[in-house]
Tab-separated table of C-alpha atoms and ligand atoms in Angstrom:
chain	number	residue	atom	x	y	z
A	1049	UNK	CA	108.918	150.607	94.351
A	1050	UNK	CA	110.445	147.650	92.535
A	1051	UNK	CA	108.327	144.614	91.613
A	1052	UNK	CA	109.573	141.152	92.595
A	1053	UNK	CA	112.206	142.580	94.948
A	1054	UNK	CA	112.884	139.250	96.704
A	1055	UNK	CA	113.242	137.432	93.398
A	1056	UNK	CA	115.618	140.107	92.024
A	1057	UNK	CA	117.762	139.833	95.161
A	1058	UNK	CA	117.785	136.057	94.825
A	1059	UNK	CA	118.895	136.375	91.172
A	1060	UNK	CA	121.868	138.554	92.172
A	1061	UNK	CA	122.752	136.151	94.998
A	1062	UNK	CA	122.769	133.207	92.552
A	1063	UNK	CA	125.010	135.108	90.095
A	1064	UNK	CA	127.454	136.009	92.890
A	1065	UNK	CA	127.435	132.397	94.080
A	1066	UNK	CA	128.063	131.211	90.512
A	1067	UNK	CA	131.237	133.302	90.284
A	1068	UNK	CA	132.363	132.577	93.871
A	1069	UNK	CA	131.985	128.823	93.206
A	1070	UNK	CA	134.197	129.026	90.111
A	1071	UNK	CA	131.230	128.183	87.864
A	1072	UNK	CA	131.659	131.343	85.800
A	1073	UNK	CA	134.227	134.033	85.139
A	1074	UNK	CA	133.792	137.812	85.305
A	1075	UNK	CA	130.810	139.345	83.555
A	1076	UNK	CA	130.089	136.263	81.401
A	1077	UNK	CA	126.959	134.334	82.272
A	1078	UNK	CA	123.394	135.463	82.801
A	1079	UNK	CA	120.184	134.426	84.502
A	1080	UNK	CA	116.496	134.802	83.690
A	1081	UNK	CA	113.339	133.904	85.619
A	1082	UNK	CA	109.723	133.686	84.475
A	1083	UNK	CA	107.314	136.142	86.115
A	1084	UNK	CA	103.695	136.978	85.353
A	1085	UNK	CA	103.489	138.453	81.855
A	1086	UNK	CA	107.148	137.960	80.958
A	1087	UNK	CA	110.578	137.430	82.448
A	1088	UNK	CA	113.257	139.075	84.542
A	1089	UNK	CA	116.805	138.935	83.184
A	1090	UNK	CA	120.205	140.147	84.352
A	1091	UNK	CA	121.307	143.378	82.635
A	1092	UNK	CA	124.087	143.765	80.102
A	1093	UNK	CA	127.404	145.235	81.219
A	1094	UNK	CA	126.793	145.391	84.987
A	1095	UNK	CA	129.258	143.473	87.200
A	1096	UNK	CA	127.475	141.076	89.568
A	1097	UNK	CA	129.097	142.629	92.644
A	1098	UNK	CA	127.751	146.043	91.608
A	1099	UNK	CA	124.318	144.823	90.462
A	1100	UNK	CA	121.288	146.256	92.248
A	1101	UNK	CA	117.794	144.679	92.225
A	1102	UNK	CA	116.263	147.545	90.206
A	1103	UNK	CA	118.843	147.009	87.435
A	1104	UNK	CA	117.448	143.543	86.646
A	1105	UNK	CA	115.508	144.000	83.415
A	1106	UNK	CA	111.886	143.086	82.805
A	1107	UNK	CA	110.814	141.802	79.383
A	1108	UNK	CA	107.342	140.959	78.051
A	1109	UNK	CA	106.334	138.082	75.756
A	1110	UNK	CA	106.466	140.422	72.770
A	1111	UNK	CA	110.217	140.594	73.286
A	1112	UNK	CA	110.238	144.207	74.514
A	1113	UNK	CA	112.253	145.333	77.515
A	1114	UNK	CA	111.356	148.035	80.018
A	1115	UNK	CA	113.347	150.571	82.012
A	1116	UNK	CA	116.793	152.109	81.709
A	1117	UNK	CA	118.901	148.952	81.599
A	1118	UNK	CA	119.484	146.788	78.538
A	1119	UNK	CA	118.979	143.022	78.992
A	1120	UNK	CA	121.927	140.613	78.747
A	1121	UNK	CA	123.310	140.145	75.223
A	1122	UNK	CA	122.009	136.554	75.481
A	1123	UNK	CA	118.431	137.698	76.137
A	1124	UNK	CA	117.250	135.914	72.989
A	1125	UNK	CA	117.881	132.346	74.112
A	1126	UNK	CA	116.572	133.094	77.607
A	1127	UNK	CA	113.373	134.467	76.056
A	1128	UNK	CA	113.060	131.635	73.504
A	1129	UNK	CA	113.736	128.875	76.056
A	1130	UNK	CA	111.237	130.229	78.617
A	1131	UNK	CA	108.674	130.609	75.834
A	1132	UNK	CA	109.230	127.099	74.448
A	1133	UNK	CA	109.627	125.279	77.795
A	1134	UNK	CA	106.657	125.856	80.130
A	1135	UNK	CA	108.129	123.113	82.373
A	1136	UNK	CA	110.954	125.428	83.528
A	1137	UNK	CA	110.934	128.901	85.090
A	1138	UNK	CA	114.662	129.718	85.336
A	1139	UNK	CA	117.477	129.726	82.746
A	1140	UNK	CA	121.094	130.008	83.897
A	1141	UNK	CA	124.005	130.379	81.482
A	1142	UNK	CA	127.727	130.386	82.239
A	1143	UNK	CA	131.168	129.810	80.773
A	1144	UNK	CA	132.072	127.194	83.413
A	1145	UNK	CA	135.562	126.071	82.472
A	1146	UNK	CA	135.142	122.292	82.183
A	1147	UNK	CA	131.839	122.591	80.315
A	1148	UNK	CA	133.518	125.133	78.025
A	1149	UNK	CA	136.476	122.795	77.352
A	1150	UNK	CA	134.091	120.029	76.223
A	1151	UNK	CA	131.986	122.549	74.277
A	1152	UNK	CA	135.112	123.743	72.444
A	1153	UNK	CA	135.854	120.103	71.505
A	1154	UNK	CA	132.157	119.761	70.545
A	1155	UNK	CA	131.824	116.743	72.850
A	1156	UNK	CA	128.606	115.555	74.513
A	1157	UNK	CA	128.901	114.343	78.122
A	1158	UNK	CA	128.074	110.604	78.091
A	1159	UNK	CA	126.764	108.628	81.114
A	1160	UNK	CA	130.214	108.182	82.651
A	1161	UNK	CA	128.771	108.980	86.115
A	1162	UNK	CA	125.205	108.221	87.211
A	1163	UNK	CA	124.640	111.832	88.359
A	1164	UNK	CA	124.126	112.732	84.700
A	1165	UNK	CA	120.519	111.788	85.558
A	1166	UNK	CA	120.044	115.297	87.024
A	1167	UNK	CA	120.140	116.570	83.435
A	1168	UNK	CA	116.952	114.606	82.724
A	1169	UNK	CA	118.555	111.992	80.477
A	1170	UNK	CA	121.625	109.860	79.866
A	1171	UNK	CA	123.629	112.432	77.912
A	1172	UNK	CA	124.234	116.184	78.101
A	1173	UNK	CA	124.294	117.212	74.459
A	1174	UNK	CA	126.605	119.804	72.955
A	1175	UNK	CA	124.880	122.107	70.459
A	1176	UNK	CA	126.234	123.138	67.078
A	1177	UNK	CA	128.021	126.493	67.073
A	1178	UNK	CA	126.139	129.728	66.412
A	1179	UNK	CA	127.256	133.296	67.200
A	1180	UNK	CA	126.279	134.597	70.648
A	1181	UNK	CA	123.053	136.552	70.916
A	1182	UNK	CA	121.564	135.244	67.652
A	1183	UNK	CA	118.240	133.578	66.875
A	1184	UNK	CA	120.290	130.766	65.327
A	1185	UNK	CA	121.865	130.098	68.754
A	1186	UNK	CA	118.375	129.812	70.309
A	1187	UNK	CA	117.438	127.170	67.726
A	1188	UNK	CA	120.607	125.168	68.410
A	1189	UNK	CA	120.231	125.487	72.197
A	1190	UNK	CA	116.568	124.405	72.146
A	1191	UNK	CA	117.429	121.412	70.027
A	1192	UNK	CA	120.230	120.292	72.412
A	1193	UNK	CA	117.917	120.925	75.396
A	1194	UNK	CA	115.080	118.746	74.105
A	1195	UNK	CA	113.803	116.653	77.085
A	1196	UNK	CA	116.799	117.869	79.111
A	1197	UNK	CA	117.580	120.339	81.890
A	1198	UNK	CA	121.046	121.223	80.552
A	1199	UNK	CA	123.144	121.422	77.409
A	1200	UNK	CA	126.587	122.539	76.313
A	1201	UNK	CA	126.759	125.347	73.743
A	1202	UNK	CA	129.275	124.616	70.991
A	1203	UNK	CA	132.496	126.672	71.420
A	1204	UNK	CA	130.771	128.714	74.099
A	1205	UNK	CA	129.578	127.360	77.489
A	1206	UNK	CA	126.622	125.757	79.223
A	1207	UNK	CA	122.905	126.327	79.895
A	1208	UNK	CA	121.129	124.906	82.970
A	1209	UNK	CA	117.363	125.000	83.566
A	1210	UNK	CA	115.197	124.691	86.664
A	1211	UNK	CA	111.882	125.523	88.281
A	1212	UNK	CA	113.722	128.112	90.409
A	1213	UNK	CA	117.075	129.954	90.142
A	1214	UNK	CA	118.436	127.756	92.978
A	1215	UNK	CA	117.439	124.565	91.140
A	1216	UNK	CA	119.025	125.782	87.892
A	1217	UNK	CA	122.167	126.582	89.906
A	1218	UNK	CA	122.213	123.033	91.327
A	1219	UNK	CA	121.985	121.620	87.775
A	1220	UNK	CA	124.813	123.896	86.597
A	1221	UNK	CA	126.999	122.849	89.540
A	1222	UNK	CA	126.396	119.160	88.832
A	1223	UNK	CA	126.934	119.421	85.061
A	1224	UNK	CA	130.240	121.256	85.607
A	1225	UNK	CA	131.256	118.464	87.987
A	1226	UNK	CA	130.286	115.838	85.378
A	1227	UNK	CA	132.321	117.705	82.761
A	1228	UNK	CA	135.353	117.649	85.061
A	1229	UNK	CA	134.910	113.921	85.759
A	1230	UNK	CA	134.526	113.171	82.055
A	1231	UNK	CA	137.648	115.149	81.119
A	1232	UNK	CA	139.578	113.332	83.869
A	1233	UNK	CA	138.458	109.903	82.682
A	1234	UNK	CA	139.456	110.739	79.114
A	1235	UNK	CA	142.899	111.740	80.372
A	1236	UNK	CA	143.226	108.285	81.988
A	1237	UNK	CA	142.358	106.567	78.734
A	1238	UNK	CA	138.557	106.686	79.018
A	1239	UNK	CA	136.058	105.775	81.757
A	1240	UNK	CA	133.492	102.982	81.743
A	1241	UNK	CA	130.320	104.411	80.210
A	1242	UNK	CA	127.071	103.228	81.815
A	1243	UNK	CA	124.716	101.328	79.519
A	1244	UNK	CA	121.098	102.084	78.692
A	1245	UNK	CA	119.680	99.550	81.183
A	1246	UNK	CA	121.838	100.927	83.986
A	1247	UNK	CA	120.810	104.485	83.149
A	1248	UNK	CA	117.105	103.564	82.916
A	1249	UNK	CA	117.279	102.458	86.577
A	1250	UNK	CA	119.059	105.713	87.547
A	1251	UNK	CA	116.508	107.853	85.710
A	1252	UNK	CA	113.652	106.006	87.448
A	1253	UNK	CA	115.326	106.506	90.827
A	1254	UNK	CA	115.812	110.225	90.145
A	1255	UNK	CA	112.025	110.613	90.024
A	1256	UNK	CA	112.032	109.993	93.789
A	1257	UNK	CA	115.401	111.601	94.606
A	1258	UNK	CA	115.874	114.616	96.882
A	1259	UNK	CA	112.414	114.378	98.509
A	1260	UNK	CA	111.884	115.910	101.941
A	1261	UNK	CA	110.183	114.109	104.857
A	1262	UNK	CA	106.455	113.892	104.230
A	1263	UNK	CA	106.786	114.697	100.505
A	1264	UNK	CA	104.883	112.138	98.476
A	1265	UNK	CA	106.709	109.902	96.043
A	1266	UNK	CA	104.655	108.598	93.146
A	1267	UNK	CA	103.913	104.982	94.129
A	1268	UNK	CA	104.055	103.890	90.484
A	1269	UNK	CA	107.747	104.826	90.255
A	1270	UNK	CA	109.819	101.660	90.067
A	1271	UNK	CA	113.243	101.566	91.693
A	1272	UNK	CA	112.246	104.223	94.196
A	1273	UNK	CA	114.722	105.803	96.597
A	1274	UNK	CA	113.298	104.640	99.940
A	1275	UNK	CA	114.252	106.171	103.302
A	1276	UNK	CA	114.679	103.750	106.230
A	1277	UNK	CA	111.535	103.123	108.344
A	1278	UNK	CA	110.375	106.209	110.290
A	1279	UNK	CA	110.638	105.698	114.063
A	1280	UNK	CA	108.435	108.626	115.203
A	1281	UNK	CA	109.177	112.147	116.532
A	1282	UNK	CA	112.751	113.294	117.168
A	1283	UNK	CA	114.229	111.436	120.171
A	1284	UNK	CA	115.602	113.515	123.067
B	2567	LIG	ZN1	127.887	133.193	76.999
């Protein structure tokens, strides 16, 4: 009997989707999710297409792992981020190519496209370099992630956060797209970077973005994304 079977299956599905979407290569990348009393994290050295739910590793908040499989070599930043950021429950890391190119140039992603708002601010910061798997890397990652849902890791890759694995995946997908746009604009001599006032409006609007029908939008949010007037039940 394996605890959190549905969640473990979802974690494997997200990892497979990450590779199939070109957002990661091979065995690089890893995913963790908060559960009661600790976290679940993808194991070290198991290919995603061979990964079984029971191989996902459970860790407690004392930093111990349980079972026969060793957690990902990047367990430390997953553990440290989930511990330091109660506002998120999933941490997704990959070596997405465009994010990695910028990370190897140690470049932040500026607000060249308004969708940078999904990262929680007007810039996706690139952290200083630290060797993989070290406590030093956790410190650098947490600093670059301050008030943000994503960061680049210097000479390494990208981290995306979310309330669920699917939401962290959506952030990763968008940040990789932003990285590709930013690289393209630099190749054409540089894009027009949005200013603070323009980004303040975007960040306000993101507070009411992606809502489903019937989901409440905080009435105090200025610059709300408003649907058109509702005309009643579905017409035949
Ligand atoms: Zn990595």
